[in-house]
Short mmCIF file of C-alpha atoms in Angstrom, two decimals:
data_model
loop_
_atom_site.label_atom_id
_atom_site.label_comp_id
_atom_site.label_asym_id
_atom_site.label_seq_id
_atom_site.Cartn_x
_atom_site.Cartn_y
_atom_site.Cartn_z
CA MET H 1460 -1.94 -0.56 -16.44
CA LYS H 1461 0.18 -2.89 -15.75
CA HIS H 1462 2.25 -1.16 -12.82
CA LEU H 1463 -1.47 -0.71 -11.57
CA ILE H 1464 -2.92 -4.18 -11.36
CA THR H 1465 0.49 -4.98 -9.88
CA ILE H 1466 0.66 -2.61 -7.28
CA LEU H 1467 -2.62 -2.96 -6.67
CA SER H 1468 -2.62 -6.84 -6.65
CA ALA H 1469 0.25 -6.89 -4.26
CA LEU H 1470 -1.49 -4.42 -2.28
CA MET H 1471 -4.26 -6.78 -1.78
CA ILE H 1472 -1.77 -9.26 -0.23
CA LEU H 1473 -0.24 -6.90 2.13
CA VAL H 1474 -3.43 -4.77 3.78
CA PRO H 1475 -5.04 -8.29 4.97
CA ALA H 1476 -2.01 -9.11 6.44
CA PHE H 1477 -1.27 -5.27 7.57
CA ALA H 1478 -4.77 -5.69 9.27
CA GLN H 1479 -3.50 -8.70 11.61
CA THR H 1480 -0.54 -7.46 12.65
CA ALA H 1481 -2.21 -4.18 14.06
CA ASP H 1482 -4.56 -6.46 15.79
CA THR H 1483 -2.43 -8.77 17.75
CA THR H 1484 -1.44 -6.02 19.38
CA SER H 1485 -3.82 -5.43 21.79
CA ALA H 1486 -4.69 -5.04 25.11
CA VAL H 1487 -6.29 -7.52 27.57
CA VAL H 1488 -8.06 -6.40 30.72
CA GLY H 1489 -8.52 -9.31 32.86
CA ASP H 1490 -10.37 -12.61 31.37
CA LYS H 1491 -12.03 -9.93 29.07
CA LEU H 1492 -11.55 -7.97 25.71
CA ASN H 1493 -11.07 -4.48 25.93
CA PHE H 1494 -13.74 -3.48 23.97
CA GLU H 1495 -12.17 0.65 24.08
CA THR H 1496 -8.75 -0.20 23.23
CA PRO H 1497 -8.18 0.72 19.46
CA ASN H 1498 -7.02 -2.91 18.40
CA PHE H 1499 -8.80 -5.44 20.60
CA VAL H 1500 -8.89 -8.89 18.88
CA ALA H 1501 -9.70 -12.21 20.30
CA LYS H 1502 -7.57 -15.04 19.16
CA ASN H 1503 -8.54 -15.36 16.25
CA TYR H 1504 -11.29 -13.43 13.42
CA PHE H 1505 -14.32 -15.63 14.40
CA GLU H 1506 -13.66 -15.25 17.83
CA GLU H 1507 -13.16 -11.51 17.61
CA VAL H 1508 -16.52 -10.63 15.43
CA LYS H 1509 -18.03 -13.19 18.12
CA ALA H 1510 -17.21 -10.67 20.69
CA HIS H 1511 -18.80 -7.93 19.09
CA LEU H 1512 -21.83 -9.74 18.68
CA SER H 1513 -22.22 -10.53 22.54
CA ALA H 1514 -24.12 -7.91 25.17
CA GLU H 1515 -21.05 -6.22 26.20
CA GLY H 1516 -19.23 -6.10 22.57
CA ARG H 1517 -23.00 -3.73 21.35
CA LYS H 1518 -22.26 -1.97 23.78
CA TYR H 1519 -19.68 -0.18 22.04
CA TRP H 1520 -21.27 0.36 18.91
CA LYS H 1521 -21.83 3.20 16.92
CA PRO H 1522 -23.25 4.02 13.66
CA GLU H 1523 -21.18 5.72 10.59
CA PHE H 1524 -22.23 7.18 7.92
CA SER H 1525 -20.78 7.78 4.26
CA VAL H 1526 -20.89 9.39 0.86
CA ARG H 1527 -18.57 8.35 -1.77
CA GLY H 1528 -18.64 8.48 -5.12
CA ASN H 1529 -16.50 5.79 -7.99
CA ALA H 1530 -15.19 7.19 -11.23
CA MET H 1531 -14.04 4.17 -13.20
CA ILE H 1532 -13.57 3.70 -17.18
CA TYR H 1533 -17.30 3.45 -18.63
CA TYR H 1534 -18.30 4.28 -15.17
CA GLU H 1535 -19.60 6.89 -12.81
CA GLU H 1536 -21.03 6.57 -9.28
CA VAL H 1537 -22.29 8.17 -6.37
CA SER H 1538 -23.12 5.77 -3.01
CA LEU H 1539 -24.44 6.11 0.37
CA THR H 1540 -23.72 3.86 2.97
CA ALA H 1541 -25.51 3.81 6.44
CA GLY H 1542 -23.32 0.52 9.05
CA ILE H 1543 -22.16 -0.19 12.80
CA ARG H 1544 -18.32 0.36 13.76
CA THR H 1545 -18.22 -2.87 16.08
CA SER H 1546 -15.02 -1.68 16.85
CA PRO H 1547 -12.92 1.36 16.69
CA ASN H 1548 -11.35 -0.46 12.56
CA LYS H 1549 -14.09 -2.36 11.75
CA VAL H 1550 -17.43 -1.08 10.31
CA PHE H 1551 -20.78 -3.37 8.56
CA GLY H 1552 -22.70 -1.45 6.92
CA LEU H 1553 -24.72 -1.79 3.65
CA GLY H 1554 -25.15 0.56 0.78
CA LEU H 1555 -27.00 2.15 -1.91
CA GLY H 1556 -26.34 3.59 -5.45
CA HIS H 1557 -26.89 5.39 -8.38
CA GLY H 1558 -24.66 4.29 -11.42
CA TRP H 1559 -24.35 5.57 -15.09
CA VAL H 1560 -22.48 3.04 -17.66
CA THR H 1561 -21.28 4.30 -21.15
CA TYR H 1562 -20.98 1.76 -23.99
CA ASP H 1563 -18.85 3.41 -26.46
CA ALA H 1564 -19.48 0.81 -28.42
CA ASN H 1565 -22.95 0.86 -28.99
CA PRO H 1566 -23.39 4.39 -28.18
CA ALA H 1567 -25.24 3.98 -25.58
CA GLN H 1568 -25.97 4.72 -21.34
CA ALA H 1569 -27.17 2.46 -19.33
CA LYS H 1570 -28.97 3.61 -15.61
CA GLN H 1571 -28.42 1.57 -13.07
CA LEU H 1572 -29.10 1.57 -8.95
CA ASP H 1573 -26.74 -0.51 -7.14
CA PHE H 1574 -26.88 -1.82 -3.36
CA PHE H 1575 -24.03 -3.76 -0.94
CA LEU H 1576 -22.96 -4.83 1.73
CA TYR H 1577 -19.22 -3.67 3.21
CA HIS H 1578 -17.09 -4.46 5.44
CA ARG H 1579 -14.80 -1.80 5.89
CA HIS H 1580 -11.00 -1.95 8.08
CA TYR H 1581 -9.28 0.50 9.26
CA ILE H 1582 -5.63 -0.03 9.84
CA PRO H 1583 -4.54 3.21 11.74
CA LEU H 1584 -0.75 4.61 11.22
CA ASP H 1585 -0.25 7.11 14.08
CA ARG H 1586 -2.06 6.94 18.15
CA THR H 1587 -4.43 9.97 17.59
CA ARG H 1588 -5.39 7.59 14.61
CA ARG H 1589 -5.86 10.73 12.23
CA ILE H 1590 -4.14 8.96 9.70
CA SER H 1591 -5.17 5.48 8.34
CA LEU H 1592 -5.27 2.66 5.99
CA TYR H 1593 -8.73 1.36 5.21
CA SER H 1594 -9.83 -2.15 3.19
CA ASP H 1595 -13.76 -1.85 1.59
CA VAL H 1596 -15.31 -5.17 0.92
CA MET H 1597 -18.14 -4.87 -1.07
CA VAL H 1598 -20.10 -7.78 -2.32
CA GLY H 1599 -24.25 -6.88 -4.06
CA GLY H 1600 -25.75 -6.62 -7.26
CA SER H 1601 -26.26 -3.38 -9.87
CA TYR H 1602 -29.80 -3.37 -11.67
CA VAL H 1603 -30.63 -1.92 -14.41
CA TYR H 1604 -33.87 0.46 -14.55
CA ASN H 1605 -33.15 2.87 -17.92
CA VAL H 1606 -30.88 2.59 -21.55
CA SER H 1607 -30.84 5.11 -23.74
CA GLY H 1608 -29.19 4.99 -27.45
CA TYR H 1609 -28.34 2.59 -29.21
CA VAL H 1610 -28.92 -1.31 -28.16
CA ILE H 1611 -26.45 -4.45 -29.64
CA ASP H 1612 -26.93 -7.98 -28.84
CA GLY H 1613 -29.73 -7.14 -26.04
CA GLU H 1614 -26.99 -5.30 -24.19
CA PRO H 1615 -27.56 -3.37 -22.33
CA LYS H 1616 -31.08 -4.56 -20.96
CA VAL H 1617 -33.56 -2.81 -18.93
CA GLY H 1618 -34.47 -5.03 -16.21
CA ALA H 1619 -31.06 -7.09 -15.82
CA LEU H 1620 -29.50 -7.43 -12.56
CA LYS H 1621 -26.06 -8.45 -12.22
CA TRP H 1622 -23.82 -9.84 -9.00
CA TYR H 1623 -20.34 -8.37 -8.14
CA LEU H 1624 -17.44 -8.51 -5.62
CA SER H 1625 -15.38 -5.03 -5.46
CA TRP H 1626 -12.58 -3.92 -3.26
CA GLN H 1627 -12.22 -0.71 -2.30
CA PRO H 1628 -8.25 0.01 0.01
CA GLY H 1629 -7.11 3.93 -0.05
CA VAL H 1630 -5.62 6.23 2.88
CA SER H 1631 -8.36 7.90 5.55
CA ILE H 1632 -7.67 11.33 6.82
CA ARG H 1633 -9.62 12.43 10.03
CA LEU H 1634 -10.84 16.04 9.22
CA TRP H 1635 -12.89 16.69 13.42
CA GLY H 1636 -14.08 13.93 16.15
CA LYS H 1637 -14.73 11.30 14.06
CA SER H 1638 -15.41 12.07 10.10
CA ASN H 1639 -13.17 11.25 7.06
CA VAL H 1640 -12.44 11.84 4.00
CA PHE H 1641 -10.86 8.79 2.27
CA PHE H 1642 -9.86 8.14 -1.31
CA GLY H 1643 -8.38 5.01 -2.71
CA PRO H 1644 -8.43 2.58 -5.87
CA SER H 1645 -11.56 0.87 -6.96
CA ILE H 1646 -10.89 -2.65 -8.00
CA GLY H 1647 -14.70 -4.92 -9.27
CA PRO H 1648 -16.75 -4.87 -12.75
CA SER H 1649 -14.18 -1.81 -14.34
CA ILE H 1650 -11.27 -0.10 -12.24
CA GLY H 1651 -11.15 3.49 -11.52
CA LEU H 1652 -11.13 6.10 -8.39
CA HIS H 1653 -12.91 6.68 -5.51
CA LEU H 1654 -13.56 9.39 -2.77
CA GLY H 1655 -15.31 10.00 -0.20
CA LEU H 1656 -16.90 11.62 3.24
CA ALA H 1657 -17.56 9.33 6.46
CA LEU H 1658 -19.34 10.56 9.91
#
């Protein structure tokens, strides 16, 4: 477990660094950003986001949907996401999931609804963009709507709302068109693995 935490901590540092390196290889056409270039950027991240939100940038927005499953310690979840691909490498969106939390000490199981905002950044590993690294950052909440089993010290409690921050890096493999299968570790309130399909 210590080695896993060390590796994941290193990835948290390296993935943003690689993302910045990949973005700085962009092409510029005249005085305008080339929105069709996979790695176009502005001088900094905020200027790039501003470009994505501009009238010119919005012309290149595309929808992206995904379904994913999470298997973590004491926690399982299935979620759906809907987002906007503002560039070939960036996606912003929201998601809704259903999770099951197991309390072995009680024992008890809580069913909850999850809702979150997320940002995905792709880092292509080849020119065809068939294989890419990605980084998902999610912030959201979990609402407990059902509890079965024994309840100790008021936990788990129906109606409880908990906020969380989660990070899911991994590898994406393009199947056909823009669809891709993706998988990797899940790091948040618990640690585990995730597997999904994006369309």
